[in-house]
Every structure is written in C-alpha cells, then in structure tokens.
Short mmCIF file of C-alpha atoms and ligand atoms in Angstrom, two decimals:
data_model
loop_
_atom_site.label_atom_id
_atom_site.label_comp_id
_atom_site.label_asym_id
_atom_site.label_seq_id
_atom_site.Cartn_x
_atom_site.Cartn_y
_atom_site.Cartn_z
CA MET A 1 4.34 15.13 12.58
CA ILE A 2 4.07 12.63 9.73
CA ALA A 3 1.57 13.77 7.10
CA ILE A 4 -1.14 11.17 6.66
CA ASP A 5 -2.28 10.76 3.06
CA THR A 6 -4.42 7.63 3.33
CA VAL A 7 -6.75 6.47 6.09
CA LEU A 8 -7.92 2.88 5.65
CA VAL A 9 -11.18 2.35 7.49
CA LYS A 10 -12.37 -1.20 8.11
CA LEU A 11 -16.11 -0.68 8.05
CA ALA A 12 -16.77 -4.42 8.25
CA SER A 13 -14.48 -7.20 9.42
CA ARG A 14 -16.09 -10.09 7.52
CA CYS A 15 -16.35 -10.83 3.82
CA ASN A 16 -19.01 -12.38 1.60
CA LEU A 17 -16.33 -13.97 -0.60
CA ASP A 18 -13.73 -16.58 0.25
CA CYS A 19 -10.76 -15.59 -1.92
CA GLY A 20 -8.03 -18.19 -1.64
CA TYR A 21 -5.21 -15.66 -1.54
CA CYS A 22 -6.74 -13.21 0.96
CA TYR A 23 -4.20 -12.02 3.55
CA VAL A 24 -7.01 -11.15 5.98
CA TYR A 25 -8.62 -14.58 6.24
CA ASN A 26 -6.48 -17.20 4.55
CA MET A 27 -2.88 -16.52 5.54
CA GLY A 28 -2.83 -17.70 9.16
CA ASP A 29 -3.81 -14.52 11.03
CA ASP A 30 -7.23 -14.85 12.64
CA GLY A 31 -7.30 -11.49 14.45
CA TRP A 32 -10.48 -10.66 12.47
CA LYS A 33 -12.43 -13.18 14.57
CA GLY A 34 -12.14 -10.89 17.59
CA GLN A 35 -13.39 -7.86 15.68
CA PRO A 36 -17.03 -6.71 15.69
CA LYS A 37 -18.69 -7.49 12.38
CA ARG A 38 -19.44 -3.81 11.66
CA MET A 39 -18.03 -0.53 12.88
CA ALA A 40 -20.43 0.73 15.58
CA PRO A 41 -22.00 4.21 15.28
CA ASP A 42 -20.12 5.55 18.33
CA VAL A 43 -16.82 4.38 16.80
CA VAL A 44 -17.72 6.08 13.51
CA ARG A 45 -18.47 9.32 15.39
CA ALA A 46 -15.16 9.12 17.30
CA LEU A 47 -13.36 8.40 14.04
CA ALA A 48 -14.92 11.39 12.28
CA ALA A 49 -14.06 13.72 15.18
CA GLY A 50 -10.49 12.40 15.37
CA LEU A 51 -9.95 12.73 11.64
CA ALA A 52 -11.28 16.30 11.68
CA GLU A 53 -8.70 17.20 14.35
CA LEU A 54 -5.95 15.42 12.47
CA ARG A 55 -6.80 17.17 9.18
CA ALA A 56 -6.78 20.57 10.91
CA ALA A 57 -3.47 19.84 12.64
CA GLN A 58 -1.61 18.61 9.57
CA GLY A 59 -3.07 21.19 7.22
CA THR A 60 -3.10 18.84 4.22
CA ASP A 61 -5.78 16.56 2.83
CA PHE A 62 -5.91 12.81 3.08
CA SER A 63 -8.12 10.21 1.45
CA VAL A 64 -10.35 7.95 3.46
CA VAL A 65 -10.65 4.49 1.92
CA PHE A 66 -13.44 2.17 3.08
CA HIS A 67 -12.00 -1.30 3.26
CA GLY A 68 -12.80 -4.62 4.85
CA GLY A 69 -13.41 -7.49 4.77
CA GLU A 70 -16.10 -6.26 2.46
CA PRO A 71 -16.96 -2.73 3.61
CA LEU A 72 -20.50 -2.86 2.22
CA LEU A 73 -21.33 -5.61 4.70
CA ALA A 74 -21.72 -2.65 7.07
CA GLY A 75 -25.13 -2.31 5.42
CA PRO A 76 -26.40 0.50 3.17
CA GLY A 77 -27.75 2.50 6.14
CA ARG A 78 -24.52 2.39 8.18
CA PHE A 79 -22.51 3.10 5.04
CA ALA A 80 -24.62 6.19 4.29
CA GLU A 81 -24.35 7.43 7.89
CA THR A 82 -20.58 6.97 7.86
CA CYS A 83 -20.16 8.84 4.57
CA GLY A 84 -22.40 11.66 5.86
CA LEU A 85 -20.48 11.97 9.14
CA LEU A 86 -17.10 12.02 7.41
CA ARG A 87 -18.27 14.50 4.77
CA ARG A 88 -19.49 16.86 7.49
CA ALA A 89 -16.28 16.44 9.51
CA LEU A 90 -13.77 16.86 6.69
CA PRO A 91 -13.23 19.41 3.93
CA ARG A 92 -14.69 18.41 0.56
CA THR A 93 -11.12 18.24 -0.77
CA CYS A 94 -10.52 15.08 1.28
CA GLY A 95 -11.34 12.14 -0.97
CA LEU A 96 -13.67 9.34 0.07
CA HIS A 97 -13.14 5.99 -1.65
CA LEU A 98 -14.69 2.56 -1.51
CA GLN A 99 -12.70 -0.61 -2.27
CA THR A 100 -15.32 -3.29 -2.81
CA ASN A 101 -15.81 -6.70 -4.38
CA GLY A 102 -18.90 -5.22 -6.06
CA LEU A 103 -21.46 -7.80 -4.94
CA LEU A 104 -23.43 -5.38 -2.74
CA LEU A 105 -23.22 -2.39 -5.05
CA SER A 106 -26.94 -1.63 -4.91
CA ASP A 107 -28.75 1.45 -6.18
CA ALA A 108 -28.95 2.69 -2.56
CA VAL A 109 -25.18 2.41 -2.15
CA LEU A 110 -24.60 4.15 -5.49
CA ALA A 111 -26.94 6.97 -4.42
CA THR A 112 -24.89 7.42 -1.24
CA CYS A 113 -21.65 7.42 -3.23
CA ALA A 114 -23.07 10.02 -5.63
CA GLU A 115 -24.33 12.24 -2.79
CA HIS A 116 -21.02 12.17 -0.92
CA GLU A 117 -18.65 11.89 -3.90
CA VAL A 118 -17.25 8.50 -2.99
CA GLY A 119 -14.96 7.00 -5.67
CA ILE A 120 -15.49 3.28 -6.24
CA SER A 121 -12.78 0.77 -7.04
CA ILE A 122 -13.85 -2.80 -7.71
CA SER A 123 -11.79 -5.95 -7.18
CA VAL A 124 -11.95 -8.17 -10.25
CA ASP A 125 -9.18 -10.48 -11.41
CA GLY A 126 -9.93 -10.74 -15.14
CA PRO A 127 -12.21 -12.94 -17.28
CA ALA A 128 -14.75 -15.21 -15.56
CA ASP A 129 -12.60 -18.35 -15.52
CA VAL A 130 -9.62 -16.50 -14.00
CA HIS A 131 -11.68 -14.52 -11.50
CA ASP A 132 -13.79 -17.47 -10.37
CA ARG A 133 -10.72 -19.65 -9.76
CA HIS A 134 -9.75 -17.50 -6.79
CA ARG A 135 -12.78 -15.40 -5.80
CA PRO A 136 -15.62 -17.82 -4.95
CA ASP A 137 -18.32 -17.05 -2.42
CA LYS A 138 -18.69 -18.97 0.84
CA ALA A 139 -20.66 -21.69 -0.98
CA GLY A 140 -17.84 -22.14 -3.50
CA ARG A 141 -19.76 -20.49 -6.36
CA GLY A 142 -17.95 -18.14 -8.71
CA SER A 143 -18.63 -14.44 -8.17
CA HIS A 144 -17.69 -13.00 -11.58
CA SER A 145 -21.20 -12.63 -12.97
CA ARG A 146 -22.36 -10.82 -9.80
CA VAL A 147 -19.33 -8.50 -9.88
CA MET A 148 -20.11 -7.68 -13.52
CA GLU A 149 -23.72 -6.96 -12.51
CA GLY A 150 -22.41 -4.49 -9.91
CA ILE A 151 -20.19 -2.86 -12.53
CA ARG A 152 -23.10 -2.69 -14.97
CA ARG A 153 -25.22 -0.93 -12.34
CA LEU A 154 -22.38 1.46 -11.56
CA ARG A 155 -21.82 2.30 -15.24
CA ALA A 156 -25.55 2.93 -15.70
CA HIS A 157 -25.55 5.52 -12.91
CA PRO A 158 -25.75 9.15 -14.12
CA ALA A 159 -22.63 10.01 -12.06
CA ALA A 160 -20.67 6.96 -13.26
CA ALA A 161 -17.92 9.07 -14.85
CA THR A 162 -16.95 10.50 -11.47
CA LEU A 163 -17.86 7.51 -9.30
CA PHE A 164 -16.00 4.69 -11.07
CA SER A 165 -12.36 5.11 -10.17
CA GLY A 166 -10.89 1.77 -11.28
CA VAL A 167 -10.50 -1.96 -10.98
CA LEU A 168 -7.94 -3.85 -8.93
CA ALA A 169 -6.71 -7.30 -9.92
CA VAL A 170 -4.53 -9.84 -8.15
CA ILE A 171 -2.18 -11.55 -10.59
CA ASP A 172 -2.79 -15.16 -11.55
CA LEU A 173 0.33 -16.50 -13.27
CA ALA A 174 -1.75 -19.14 -15.06
CA ALA A 175 -3.78 -16.43 -16.81
CA ASP A 176 -2.81 -14.75 -20.06
CA PRO A 177 -1.81 -11.12 -19.29
CA GLY A 178 -3.32 -9.89 -22.56
CA GLU A 179 -6.67 -11.54 -21.88
CA VAL A 180 -6.68 -10.20 -18.33
CA TYR A 181 -5.86 -6.67 -19.51
CA ASP A 182 -8.53 -6.79 -22.25
CA SER A 183 -11.19 -8.05 -19.87
CA LEU A 184 -10.39 -5.36 -17.29
CA LYS A 185 -10.45 -2.74 -20.02
CA ASP A 186 -13.89 -4.05 -21.06
CA THR A 187 -15.25 -3.19 -17.61
CA GLY A 188 -15.11 0.46 -18.67
CA ALA A 189 -12.92 1.34 -15.68
CA PRO A 190 -10.87 4.52 -16.07
CA GLY A 191 -7.84 2.85 -14.47
CA ILE A 192 -6.46 -0.61 -13.70
CA ASP A 193 -4.14 -1.72 -10.97
CA PHE A 194 -2.44 -5.04 -10.27
CA LEU A 195 -1.22 -6.63 -7.08
CA TYR A 196 1.28 -9.43 -6.72
CA ARG A 197 0.13 -12.45 -4.74
CA ASP A 198 1.24 -12.11 -1.13
CA GLY A 199 4.22 -14.01 0.16
CA ASN A 200 7.63 -13.56 1.73
CA HIS A 201 10.96 -15.35 2.06
CA ASP A 202 9.51 -17.94 4.44
CA VAL A 203 6.35 -18.62 2.45
CA LEU A 204 6.98 -17.96 -1.22
CA PRO A 205 4.17 -16.41 -3.28
CA VAL A 206 2.20 -19.00 -5.22
CA GLY A 207 3.92 -19.88 -8.49
CA LYS A 208 7.37 -18.69 -7.50
CA ALA A 209 9.94 -21.51 -7.61
CA GLY A 210 12.52 -19.62 -5.54
CA PRO A 211 13.56 -16.13 -4.52
CA LEU A 212 15.66 -15.73 -7.68
CA SER A 213 13.03 -17.00 -10.12
CA THR A 214 11.13 -14.43 -12.18
CA GLU A 215 7.67 -15.85 -12.90
CA TYR A 216 5.95 -12.62 -11.80
CA GLY A 217 8.49 -10.46 -13.62
CA ALA A 218 7.91 -12.45 -16.82
CA TRP A 219 4.14 -12.04 -16.46
CA MET A 220 4.49 -8.30 -15.91
CA CYS A 221 6.80 -8.00 -18.94
CA ARG A 222 4.12 -9.63 -21.10
CA LEU A 223 1.56 -7.24 -19.63
CA LEU A 224 3.89 -4.33 -20.35
CA ASP A 225 4.19 -5.42 -24.01
CA VAL A 226 0.40 -5.59 -24.37
CA TYR A 227 -0.01 -2.22 -22.65
CA LEU A 228 2.59 -0.43 -24.74
CA ARG A 229 1.16 -1.84 -27.98
CA ASP A 230 -2.37 -0.70 -27.11
CA ARG A 231 -3.27 2.40 -29.16
CA HIS A 232 -6.05 3.28 -26.69
CA PRO A 233 -4.70 2.15 -23.35
CA VAL A 234 -6.45 2.37 -20.02
CA PRO A 235 -3.88 3.55 -17.46
CA VAL A 236 -2.27 0.74 -15.50
CA ARG A 237 -1.19 2.41 -12.28
CA VAL A 238 1.74 0.20 -11.28
CA LEU A 239 3.30 0.29 -14.78
CA ASP A 240 2.77 4.04 -15.12
CA ASP A 241 4.29 4.65 -11.68
CA MET A 242 7.41 2.64 -12.50
CA LEU A 243 7.85 4.26 -15.93
CA LYS A 244 7.44 7.69 -14.34
CA LEU A 245 10.05 6.86 -11.71
CA LEU A 246 12.45 5.72 -14.43
CA LEU A 247 11.95 9.07 -16.12
CA GLY A 248 12.65 10.97 -12.89
CA GLY A 249 9.06 11.51 -11.71
CA VAL A 250 7.27 10.35 -8.57
CA SER A 251 4.93 7.46 -7.89
CA ARG A 252 1.31 7.89 -6.78
CA LYS A 253 0.87 4.96 -4.43
CA GLU A 254 2.80 2.69 -2.10
CA GLY A 255 4.59 -0.38 -3.41
CA VAL A 256 7.14 1.19 -5.75
CA GLY A 257 9.56 4.09 -5.44
CA LEU A 258 11.00 5.64 -2.31
CA GLU A 259 8.17 8.00 -1.45
CA ALA A 260 7.08 7.25 2.13
CA TYR A 261 3.30 7.22 2.44
CA GLY A 262 1.50 8.16 5.63
CA ILE A 263 -1.05 5.38 6.08
CA LEU A 264 -3.34 5.14 9.07
CA VAL A 265 -5.43 2.00 9.52
CA VAL A 266 -8.52 1.98 11.71
CA ASP A 267 -10.04 -1.40 12.45
CA THR A 268 -13.73 -2.17 12.91
CA ASP A 269 -13.48 -1.84 16.71
CA GLY A 270 -11.78 1.56 16.37
CA SER A 271 -8.27 0.28 17.11
CA VAL A 272 -5.43 1.90 15.18
CA ASN A 273 -3.13 -0.61 13.54
CA LYS A 274 -0.39 -0.90 10.95
CA ASN A 275 -0.96 -1.65 7.29
CA ASP A 276 -2.89 -4.92 7.29
CA THR A 277 -0.91 -6.44 4.42
CA LEU A 278 1.66 -7.16 7.17
CA LYS A 279 -0.69 -9.88 8.39
CA SER A 280 0.69 -12.05 5.61
CA ALA A 281 4.11 -12.03 7.37
CA PHE A 282 3.14 -13.33 10.82
CA GLY A 283 0.28 -13.22 13.30
CA ASN A 284 -0.36 -9.74 14.77
CA ALA A 285 2.39 -8.20 12.59
CA ASP A 286 -0.01 -5.33 11.99
CA ARG A 287 -0.28 -4.45 15.69
CA PHE A 288 1.45 -1.60 17.51
CA ALA A 289 2.81 -2.27 21.00
CA VAL A 290 0.38 0.34 22.35
CA GLU A 291 -3.31 -0.49 21.96
CA TRP A 292 -4.56 2.72 20.42
CA SER A 293 -8.19 3.42 19.62
CA VAL A 294 -10.04 6.31 18.03
CA ALA A 295 -12.46 6.03 20.97
CA THR A 296 -9.84 6.69 23.64
CA HIS A 297 -6.84 8.32 21.95
CA ASP A 298 -6.11 11.49 20.05
CA LEU A 299 -5.11 10.69 16.47
CA ARG A 300 -2.72 13.65 16.47
CA GLN A 301 -0.81 12.13 19.36
CA ILE A 302 -0.78 8.68 17.76
CA VAL A 303 0.60 10.04 14.49
CA GLY A 304 3.10 12.20 16.39
CA SER A 305 4.37 9.30 18.54
CA ALA A 306 7.82 7.68 18.29
CA GLU A 307 6.24 4.29 17.62
CA PHE A 308 4.24 5.58 14.68
CA ALA A 309 7.37 7.29 13.33
CA ALA A 310 9.29 3.99 13.57
CA TYR A 311 6.50 2.21 11.67
CA HIS A 312 6.57 4.94 9.02
CA ARG A 313 10.37 4.65 8.65
CA ALA A 314 10.05 0.88 8.26
CA GLN A 315 8.57 1.43 4.80
CA ARG A 316 12.11 2.29 3.73
CA PRO A 317 14.13 -0.77 2.77
CA SER A 318 17.01 -1.64 5.08
CA ALA A 319 18.59 -4.65 3.37
CA PRO A 320 22.19 -3.91 2.27
CA ALA A 321 21.37 -5.31 -1.20
CA CYS A 322 18.56 -2.75 -1.60
CA LEU A 323 20.60 0.16 -0.30
CA ALA A 324 23.29 -0.60 -2.90
CA CYS A 325 20.85 -1.40 -5.69
CA PRO A 326 20.85 0.72 -8.87
CA ASP A 327 17.09 0.12 -9.19
CA LEU A 328 16.25 1.24 -5.65
CA LYS A 329 14.61 4.51 -6.71
CA VAL A 330 12.19 2.65 -8.96
CA CYS A 331 11.60 -0.57 -7.02
CA GLY A 332 11.76 0.93 -3.53
CA GLY A 333 12.46 -2.51 -2.05
CA GLY A 334 8.85 -3.60 -2.52
CA MET A 335 6.10 -3.82 0.07
CA PRO A 336 7.39 -4.39 3.63
CA ALA A 337 5.26 -7.55 3.92
CA HIS A 338 7.10 -9.03 0.94
CA ARG A 339 10.50 -8.50 2.61
CA TRP A 340 9.82 -10.67 5.63
CA SER A 341 11.82 -13.71 6.76
CA THR A 342 11.99 -15.21 10.24
CA ARG A 343 15.76 -15.00 10.02
CA ASN A 344 16.24 -11.33 9.12
CA GLY A 345 12.87 -9.80 9.92
CA PHE A 346 12.10 -7.13 7.31
CA ALA A 347 15.78 -6.52 6.43
CA ASN A 348 15.61 -8.43 3.14
CA PRO A 349 15.08 -7.38 -0.45
CA SER A 350 11.54 -8.00 -1.64
CA VAL A 351 10.78 -11.63 -2.39
CA PHE A 352 9.91 -10.17 -5.84
CA CYS A 353 13.41 -8.62 -6.21
CA ALA A 354 14.40 -10.62 -9.31
CA ASP A 355 10.92 -10.06 -10.80
CA GLN A 356 11.17 -6.32 -10.29
CA GLN A 357 14.66 -6.21 -11.81
CA ARG A 358 13.42 -8.09 -14.87
CA LEU A 359 10.49 -5.70 -15.30
CA ILE A 360 12.64 -2.60 -14.77
CA ASP A 361 15.15 -3.90 -17.36
CA ALA A 362 12.30 -4.34 -19.86
CA MET A 363 11.08 -0.80 -19.17
CA ARG A 364 14.58 0.61 -19.60
CA SER A 365 14.90 -1.18 -22.94
CA HIS A 366 11.56 0.22 -24.07
CA LEU A 367 12.52 3.77 -23.09
CA ALA A 368 15.92 3.43 -24.76
CA ARG A 369 14.35 2.08 -27.99
CA ASN A 370 12.10 5.12 -28.02
CA ARG A 371 15.01 7.45 -27.25
CA LEU A 372 13.57 8.42 -23.87
CA ALA A 373 16.14 8.87 -21.12
CA ALA A 374 16.05 6.39 -18.24
S1 LIG B 1 14.17 -5.49 -3.86
FE1 LIG B 1 15.78 -5.95 -5.31
S2 LIG B 1 15.34 -4.63 -7.10
FE2 LIG B 1 14.23 -3.82 -5.34
S3 LIG B 1 15.59 -2.29 -4.44
FE3 LIG B 1 15.93 -4.21 -3.32
S4 LIG B 1 17.66 -5.17 -4.38
FE4 LIG B 1 16.83 -3.59 -5.77
#
C-alpha cells in the first residue's frame, strides 16, 4: 500500500478572498459550487475514523493539512471540534496544520491551535502593494493589513514559537524579489515558501512569453542571490530543497525532486479526490473515475486500489525530455498540473522547464564557486 504522508482536508469550500490567480475559483473549474460550504460533523467523524484506520494500517505518521477555500470559514466551533476529533483519533506524532489567508485568525482559533498543536502557515505575497494586487476581498479591497493583523495576533500568542510554521507566497514577476523576501522575513515567520503561478502548455502562466522563456527562472535567480547574501536568512523551502538535491540529499515537499509523495485529498462533502492543483489543467482533472467518499468507503481500500496507485505513479514525469534530462533528480519534472497540454496530456516537461534549468544552473555555479560538489 502507498504510504500517505499528507492528507489535505477541505474544511470549507468557499473563500473570503478573491485572488486572481486561484486555481480553485478562477481557472475555469467550478466544481466547488456543488460542494457544501462547510464539512458537516458526520463527515468529520467519518474522516477521523477512516484516518485512524489508515494510520494503524500503514504504521507511519502523516500530516493533516486544513485547506480550503479558506478553512477557517468552517467557523471557530467546527474548527475546534474537527481538531479535537482528529487529535483523539490519531497519535500525537501526526501533525495537524492549517493553511490560511489569516483573516479569521481570531484568539479563539489560536487557542484551538495551541490546545491541539496545530501549525499555522499564512498565505501572504509580500509587501502591501504586491499582496493587494492579487489578493483582494470580494469587495475588491486589499487584504494585506488584515493579514498582518492576523500575523500580529499569532506572534503575540504565548505559543507562537511552535504555532507559526511559515508563510507561503505566490510569485509576482512584477515585484522585486529582494523586497518580497525582506517583507516576508519581517513577518517573523520561521520559514518561507514560494509557488509559481499556475499554468500549463495550453494556458501559459502569467508573464511567461513562451515555453522556452525564463521569466520565472530569472526571478528565482534574483531571489537566490538575495537569499545567499543574507547573513541571517530565514529558510526558503523551495531553494533549500533544490540545493539539498544538488548536494545529494532529499527534498521535503512535492514540486521538486523525484520523491513520490502520498497525498490524499478529502473534499468538503467527504469525497476523496486527486491533488486539487490539477484543476488548473482542465475541469474535473482532480476527480477519480470511482466516486469515493470517507462516508461510504474504507480509506485503506482506496489507498490500496489500482486507480490510486496509477494516480500516485503519475507524479513521476513521463516526457522523454525529462527522462533524459541531467537535471531530472533536482527538478523532478515539476508539478503534474504544470505539465499539461491537450495534445500530450501530462507527458510534457514542466511549462517551467527552461526556468528550472536556469535556476539549477545558477545553483550549480554557486556551489562550484564555494567548492561544494554538485
Ligand atoms: S521539466 Fe525540464 S528541467 Fe525538469 S526534468 Fe523535465 S526536462 Fe529536465
């Protein structure tokens, strides 16, 4: 059976922001409209029971990540009940994490996170002007000041050192990488991560002139320079992962390297789906042929099925160019969603192939200059 290491739980299917780049709401897939707004208590109970069985069967821990939409739209009461149920069902060694836009990070939510040891990662794209360009609320107002208020409340909490796990930013090519890095560092987060804008070979990511252009690679190289010059850096996960892979180590998260991650996604109605970033490729790309649900199916059987195994294998790149690529072990062919074209399906290099090669070259040069093997 495939070992699951991450369970993404969609506690709420709606969001209180209207981010222009969001793959859930603004990239053509409207499957969220058919989802209940919040995960119902009976679904949460079925989920907790199913995860307990799965954890016992596989014998290794996984992390449960509360996702959305905005997961805190479940409400502070439902959020607390869910954390309590999962904590009682799973060993304490299984991590609980919250990925939130920070707007609803109230004292009640922080108390729940402290009680149940829930790590909090906050989505923030950089300084106010950069963040507010892409992350307005439904009324079109910027959200930066409210996110910073959530972060301030989090940092003031007595358990902040263990609760605050990091910030996650989506890259804006128009922003200065140094200013973005400095502003994210100023949040006091213990770690920073970056995501490329979504896109594929049919619909290029914003700012990319063509599949061979390297706008994102150039941006990441400038970020790398800033990061490597910083005498007191805050770890940038994606850069650290790639540097580690170049030095023969392993990555920690999906997106780079060849490590296959066992990711289980449970939607608000309890249905079990594929990684929802696939929604950016085409409508219902995140759906299995079988309509599985935590309410009616055994998670051990789902994870042990041939269809789940095929989905897991699909993380591996299949394009001939990737299989022959000297950078494959570091790049890993990128996220499956970024490989998509109507013509070849997922059998393409990442649409960020040239960007990744440019960044890997810059990392190799840095390691060579510092007499570190790569
Ligand atoms: S996407 Fe490009 S850089 Fe990455 S493994 Fe494939 S060919 Fe190599």
